[in-house]
Amino acid sequence: QKEVEQDPGPLSVPEGAIVSLNCTYSNSAFQYFMWYRQYSRKGPELLMYTYSSGNKEDGRFTAQVDKSSKYISLFIRDSQPSDSATYLCAMVGSGTYKYIFGTGTRLKVLA
Amino acid sequence: NAGVTQTPKFQVLKTGQSMTLQCAQDMNHEYMSWYRQDPGMGLRLIHYSVGAGITDQGEVPNGYNVSRSTTEDFPLRLLSAAPSQTSVYFCASSYRYGTSGTQNIQYFGAGTRLSVL
């Protein structure tokens, strides 16, 4: 079993839809949870960062962490064609540097 | 405001050739790492360094060497290229200890696309 599971997609949605992206994990030591966005032929760029459980909102993006269920989510409201990219979840424990990445979910927002 | 800079952007090698992928960061980050990204596999850690003179192996280190003589640079060496090393390589860096709750946020370079024939 992988430490982090992420549905690879692709996920196609119409412009303006609410998008939900998810990852599950097995290691209860993870404390920091990140979402990276990666456009085609580019490097991953940090989108959202959450420490421990709870929600964090930034504009159209909301990150949720449920440590009891070992489940994290990224919601994108009013999705735009410019949101079309691969979204990678990443996790790391406290006091360590070794990130564990999901395989990424490819999202396409149709105009 | 360069961030993490990787060179070259593209490279084609023949089996058995050696080469060095360059990575430099200007953020005074202690931690630097190399990943490879393959379809369906996500990002896999090759080697990492927590400071100048200190390196360690990640998940897939075989066939690669690293060294860290300065804080800024962290080159990745392919000793004898093999077709299985065809991939996209990313370098990333972060602070060693967090400030303002941003511990260990890694910043990535644009990547090097490598093909080994």
mmCIF file of C-alpha atoms in Angstrom:
data_model
loop_
_atom_site.group_PDB
_atom_site.id
_atom_site.type_symbol
_atom_site.label_atom_id
_atom_site.label_comp_id
_atom_site.label_asym_id
_atom_site.label_seq_id
_atom_site.Cartn_x
_atom_site.Cartn_y
_atom_site.Cartn_z
ATOM 1 C CA GLN A 1 0.000 0.000 0.000
ATOM 2 C CA LYS A 2 1.324 3.422 -0.923
ATOM 3 C CA GLU A 3 1.702 5.944 1.876
ATOM 4 C CA VAL A 4 -0.304 8.478 -0.128
ATOM 5 C CA GLU A 5 -3.078 7.638 -2.585
ATOM 6 C CA GLN A 6 -4.395 10.098 -5.124
ATOM 7 C CA ASP A 7 -6.780 9.482 -8.014
ATOM 8 C CA PRO A 8 -4.847 10.296 -11.203
ATOM 9 C CA GLY A 9 -7.939 11.414 -13.135
ATOM 10 C CA PRO A 10 -8.236 12.968 -15.628
ATOM 11 C CA LEU A 11 -11.052 15.057 -14.205
ATOM 12 C CA SER A 12 -12.967 17.218 -16.686
ATOM 13 C CA VAL A 13 -15.372 19.885 -15.436
ATOM 14 C CA PRO A 14 -17.192 22.837 -17.031
ATOM 15 C CA GLU A 15 -16.036 26.367 -16.286
ATOM 16 C CA GLY A 16 -17.558 27.667 -13.073
ATOM 17 C CA ALA A 17 -17.889 24.245 -11.434
ATOM 18 C CA ILE A 18 -16.697 23.435 -7.934
ATOM 19 C CA VAL A 19 -13.806 20.988 -8.063
ATOM 20 C CA SER A 20 -12.922 18.578 -5.285
ATOM 21 C CA LEU A 21 -9.503 16.917 -5.262
ATOM 22 C CA ASN A 22 -8.565 14.397 -2.603
ATOM 23 C CA CYS A 23 -5.747 12.357 -1.127
ATOM 24 C CA THR A 24 -5.731 9.652 1.497
ATOM 25 C CA TYR A 25 -2.719 8.633 3.535
ATOM 26 C CA SER A 26 -1.686 5.956 5.966
ATOM 27 C CA ASN A 27 1.076 7.509 8.088
ATOM 28 C CA SER A 28 -0.354 9.230 11.168
ATOM 29 C CA ALA A 29 2.987 11.046 11.697
ATOM 30 C CA PHE A 30 2.304 13.457 8.840
ATOM 31 C CA GLN A 31 1.806 16.961 10.206
ATOM 32 C CA TYR A 32 2.205 19.268 7.211
ATOM 33 C CA PHE A 33 0.006 18.990 4.149
ATOM 34 C CA MET A 34 0.617 20.781 0.888
ATOM 35 C CA TRP A 35 -1.060 21.116 -2.485
ATOM 36 C CA TYR A 36 1.090 21.884 -5.480
ATOM 37 C CA ARG A 37 -0.120 22.873 -8.921
ATOM 38 C CA GLN A 38 1.895 21.790 -11.935
ATOM 39 C CA TYR A 39 1.250 23.117 -15.397
ATOM 40 C CA SER A 40 2.374 21.050 -18.365
ATOM 41 C CA ARG A 41 6.161 21.068 -18.755
ATOM 42 C CA LYS A 42 6.629 23.237 -15.653
ATOM 43 C CA GLY A 43 7.804 22.620 -12.106
ATOM 44 C CA PRO A 44 5.355 22.176 -9.209
ATOM 45 C CA GLU A 45 4.350 25.448 -7.532
ATOM 46 C CA LEU A 46 2.991 25.635 -4.008
ATOM 47 C CA LEU A 47 -0.722 26.383 -3.915
ATOM 48 C CA MET A 48 -1.831 25.710 -0.354
ATOM 49 C CA TYR A 49 -0.192 24.706 2.906
ATOM 50 C CA THR A 50 -1.879 23.438 6.080
ATOM 51 C CA TYR A 51 -0.476 22.408 9.414
ATOM 52 C CA SER A 52 -2.330 19.615 11.237
ATOM 53 C CA SER A 53 -6.121 19.444 10.951
ATOM 54 C CA GLY A 54 -8.569 22.103 9.853
ATOM 55 C CA ASN A 55 -9.433 24.305 6.925
ATOM 56 C CA LYS A 56 -7.529 27.021 5.137
ATOM 57 C CA GLU A 57 -8.948 29.344 2.519
ATOM 58 C CA ASP A 58 -7.149 31.458 -0.067
ATOM 59 C CA GLY A 59 -9.337 33.119 -2.657
ATOM 60 C CA ARG A 60 -11.089 30.422 -4.687
ATOM 61 C CA PHE A 61 -9.087 27.652 -3.037
ATOM 62 C CA THR A 62 -9.869 25.828 0.223
ATOM 63 C CA ALA A 63 -7.705 23.105 1.734
ATOM 64 C CA GLN A 64 -9.128 20.721 4.309
ATOM 65 C CA VAL A 65 -7.309 18.213 6.493
ATOM 66 C CA ASP A 66 -9.091 15.495 8.477
ATOM 67 C CA LYS A 67 -6.382 13.697 10.416
ATOM 68 C CA SER A 68 -8.842 11.331 12.096
ATOM 69 C CA SER A 69 -9.814 9.979 8.666
ATOM 70 C CA LYS A 70 -6.343 10.504 7.128
ATOM 71 C CA TYR A 71 -7.946 12.440 4.302
ATOM 72 C CA ILE A 72 -7.116 15.784 2.727
ATOM 73 C CA SER A 73 -9.030 17.771 0.150
ATOM 74 C CA LEU A 74 -8.580 20.767 -2.105
ATOM 75 C CA PHE A 75 -11.676 22.616 -3.290
ATOM 76 C CA ILE A 76 -11.621 25.026 -6.195
ATOM 77 C CA ARG A 77 -14.623 27.324 -6.505
ATOM 78 C CA ASP A 78 -15.679 28.985 -9.754
ATOM 79 C CA SER A 79 -13.132 26.944 -11.678
ATOM 80 C CA GLN A 80 -11.467 28.593 -14.663
ATOM 81 C CA PRO A 81 -9.736 27.159 -17.757
ATOM 82 C CA SER A 82 -6.502 28.538 -16.291
ATOM 83 C CA ASP A 83 -6.935 26.046 -13.419
ATOM 84 C CA SER A 84 -6.296 23.205 -15.879
ATOM 85 C CA ALA A 85 -3.189 21.522 -14.499
ATOM 86 C CA THR A 86 -2.025 18.548 -12.467
ATOM 87 C CA TYR A 87 -2.561 18.907 -8.716
ATOM 88 C CA LEU A 88 -0.163 17.106 -6.416
ATOM 89 C CA CYS A 89 -0.728 16.551 -2.728
ATOM 90 C CA ALA A 90 2.337 16.283 -0.495
ATOM 91 C CA MET A 91 2.870 15.484 3.166
ATOM 92 C CA VAL A 92 5.709 15.553 5.646
ATOM 93 C CA GLY A 93 6.115 14.740 9.306
ATOM 94 C CA SER A 94 7.408 17.144 11.922
ATOM 95 C CA GLY A 95 11.204 17.318 12.129
ATOM 96 C CA THR A 96 11.819 15.529 8.832
ATOM 97 C CA TYR A 97 12.447 16.754 5.305
ATOM 98 C CA LYS A 98 11.222 13.803 3.305
ATOM 99 C CA TYR A 99 8.095 14.802 1.492
ATOM 100 C CA ILE A 100 5.767 12.077 0.304
ATOM 101 C CA PHE A 101 3.888 13.026 -2.843
ATOM 102 C CA GLY A 102 0.706 11.740 -4.363
ATOM 103 C CA THR A 103 0.871 10.799 -8.037
ATOM 104 C CA GLY A 104 -1.160 13.872 -9.014
ATOM 105 C CA THR A 105 -4.660 14.445 -10.401
ATOM 106 C CA ARG A 106 -4.953 15.913 -13.869
ATOM 107 C CA LEU A 107 -7.714 18.535 -14.039
ATOM 108 C CA LYS A 108 -9.198 20.029 -17.192
ATOM 109 C CA VAL A 109 -11.641 22.921 -16.944
ATOM 110 C CA LEU A 110 -13.642 23.310 -20.132
ATOM 111 C CA ALA A 111 -14.571 26.803 -21.356
ATOM 112 C CA ASN B 1 14.202 36.853 -7.564
ATOM 113 C CA ALA B 2 15.520 33.712 -9.327
ATOM 114 C CA GLY B 3 14.470 31.060 -6.745
ATOM 115 C CA VAL B 4 15.602 27.595 -7.863
ATOM 116 C CA THR B 5 17.409 27.478 -11.198
ATOM 117 C CA GLN B 6 18.024 24.260 -13.096
ATOM 118 C CA THR B 7 20.197 23.762 -16.155
ATOM 119 C CA PRO B 8 19.971 22.464 -18.791
ATOM 120 C CA LYS B 9 16.249 22.433 -19.573
ATOM 121 C CA PHE B 10 16.605 19.556 -22.040
ATOM 122 C CA GLN B 11 19.269 16.935 -22.632
ATOM 123 C CA VAL B 12 19.664 13.860 -24.810
ATOM 124 C CA LEU B 13 22.307 11.308 -23.886
ATOM 125 C CA LYS B 14 23.495 8.032 -25.279
ATOM 126 C CA THR B 15 23.613 4.969 -23.050
ATOM 127 C CA GLY B 16 26.806 4.980 -21.011
ATOM 128 C CA GLN B 17 27.450 8.724 -21.195
ATOM 129 C CA SER B 18 27.802 10.747 -18.025
ATOM 130 C CA MET B 19 26.527 14.217 -17.273
ATOM 131 C CA THR B 20 25.759 16.643 -14.480
ATOM 132 C CA LEU B 21 22.426 18.350 -13.911
ATOM 133 C CA GLN B 22 22.906 21.714 -12.257
ATOM 134 C CA CYS B 23 20.760 23.207 -9.504
ATOM 135 C CA ALA B 24 21.260 26.546 -7.793
ATOM 136 C CA GLN B 25 19.113 28.471 -5.316
ATOM 137 C CA ASP B 26 19.462 32.039 -4.063
ATOM 138 C CA MET B 27 17.173 31.820 -1.023
ATOM 139 C CA ASN B 28 19.843 30.670 1.453
ATOM 140 C CA HIS B 29 17.929 27.430 1.979
ATOM 141 C CA GLU B 30 19.685 24.722 3.941
ATOM 142 C CA TYR B 31 17.727 21.812 2.507
ATOM 143 C CA MET B 32 17.988 20.804 -1.137
ATOM 144 C CA SER B 33 16.720 17.716 -2.915
ATOM 145 C CA TRP B 34 16.498 16.018 -6.278
ATOM 146 C CA TYR B 35 13.392 14.228 -7.559
ATOM 147 C CA ARG B 36 12.535 12.396 -10.699
ATOM 148 C CA GLN B 37 9.008 12.456 -12.108
ATOM 149 C CA ASP B 38 7.718 9.617 -14.235
ATOM 150 C CA PRO B 39 4.171 9.031 -15.545
ATOM 151 C CA GLY B 40 2.024 7.302 -12.939
ATOM 152 C CA MET B 41 4.830 7.336 -10.369
ATOM 153 C CA GLY B 42 4.652 10.858 -9.006
ATOM 154 C CA LEU B 43 7.744 12.545 -7.619
ATOM 155 C CA ARG B 44 10.367 10.211 -6.201
ATOM 156 C CA LEU B 45 13.245 11.428 -4.064
ATOM 157 C CA ILE B 46 16.706 10.606 -5.429
ATOM 158 C CA HIS B 47 19.103 12.371 -3.023
ATOM 159 C CA TYR B 48 18.874 15.190 -0.552
ATOM 160 C CA SER B 49 21.106 17.467 1.487
ATOM 161 C CA VAL B 50 20.453 19.243 4.793
ATOM 162 C CA GLY B 51 23.456 21.543 4.449
ATOM 163 C CA ALA B 52 26.865 22.021 2.831
ATOM 164 C CA GLY B 53 28.906 18.833 3.096
ATOM 165 C CA ILE B 54 25.918 16.661 4.131
ATOM 166 C CA THR B 55 24.054 14.444 1.673
ATOM 167 C CA ASP B 56 21.904 11.347 1.967
ATOM 168 C CA GLN B 57 20.044 8.899 -0.236
ATOM 169 C CA GLY B 58 16.376 9.052 -1.009
ATOM 170 C CA GLU B 59 14.045 6.445 -2.456
ATOM 171 C CA VAL B 60 15.749 5.872 -5.834
ATOM 172 C CA PRO B 61 19.486 6.751 -5.504
ATOM 173 C CA ASN B 62 21.072 4.072 -7.705
ATOM 174 C CA GLY B 63 22.964 5.458 -10.707
ATOM 175 C CA TYR B 64 23.155 8.992 -9.290
ATOM 176 C CA ASN B 65 25.729 10.902 -7.263
ATOM 177 C CA VAL B 66 25.464 14.224 -5.482
ATOM 178 C CA SER B 67 27.701 16.580 -3.560
ATOM 179 C CA ARG B 68 27.050 19.839 -1.704
ATOM 180 C CA SER B 69 30.122 22.035 -1.453
ATOM 181 C CA THR B 70 28.178 25.311 -1.073
ATOM 182 C CA THR B 71 24.762 26.290 0.299
ATOM 183 C CA GLU B 72 23.663 27.498 -3.134
ATOM 184 C CA ASP B 73 24.538 24.559 -5.408
ATOM 185 C CA PHE B 74 23.472 20.924 -5.470
ATOM 186 C CA PRO B 75 24.504 19.158 -8.701
ATOM 187 C CA LEU B 76 23.211 15.709 -9.658
ATOM 188 C CA ARG B 77 25.596 13.426 -11.551
ATOM 189 C CA LEU B 78 24.572 10.544 -13.760
ATOM 190 C CA LEU B 79 27.538 8.227 -13.780
ATOM 191 C CA SER B 80 26.680 5.994 -16.756
ATOM 192 C CA ALA B 81 23.316 6.896 -18.262
ATOM 193 C CA ALA B 82 20.764 4.173 -18.879
ATOM 194 C CA PRO B 83 17.411 4.326 -20.733
ATOM 195 C CA SER B 84 15.675 3.757 -17.375
ATOM 196 C CA GLN B 85 16.936 7.200 -16.349
ATOM 197 C CA THR B 86 14.837 8.898 -19.010
ATOM 198 C CA SER B 87 12.694 11.189 -16.897
ATOM 199 C CA VAL B 88 12.008 14.739 -15.815
ATOM 200 C CA TYR B 89 14.272 15.811 -12.968
ATOM 201 C CA PHE B 90 13.326 18.460 -10.432
ATOM 202 C CA CYS B 91 15.451 20.171 -7.844
ATOM 203 C CA ALA B 92 13.778 21.649 -4.755
ATOM 204 C CA SER B 93 14.907 23.624 -1.723
ATOM 205 C CA SER B 94 13.539 24.734 1.630
ATOM 206 C CA TYR B 95 14.564 26.204 4.976
ATOM 207 C CA ARG B 96 15.786 23.645 7.439
ATOM 208 C CA TYR B 97 13.656 25.033 10.223
ATOM 209 C CA GLY B 98 10.368 26.738 9.849
ATOM 210 C CA THR B 99 9.640 30.366 10.330
ATOM 211 C CA SER B 100 6.149 31.732 10.760
ATOM 212 C CA GLY B 101 4.613 28.288 10.433
ATOM 213 C CA THR B 102 6.062 27.601 7.009
ATOM 214 C CA GLN B 103 8.354 24.797 8.020
ATOM 215 C CA ASN B 104 9.781 22.785 5.200
ATOM 216 C CA ILE B 105 7.885 24.414 2.331
ATOM 217 C CA GLN B 106 9.770 23.181 -0.708
ATOM 218 C CA TYR B 107 10.214 25.350 -3.787
ATOM 219 C CA PHE B 108 10.857 23.669 -7.110
ATOM 220 C CA GLY B 109 12.874 24.491 -10.175
ATOM 221 C CA ALA B 110 11.436 24.294 -13.688
ATOM 222 C CA GLY B 111 12.927 20.853 -14.336
ATOM 223 C CA THR B 112 15.340 19.134 -16.716
ATOM 224 C CA ARG B 113 13.909 16.768 -19.335
ATOM 225 C CA LEU B 114 16.385 13.980 -19.939
ATOM 226 C CA SER B 115 16.221 11.335 -22.651
ATOM 227 C CA VAL B 116 18.679 8.462 -22.707
ATOM 228 C CA LEU B 117 18.850 6.597 -26.001
#
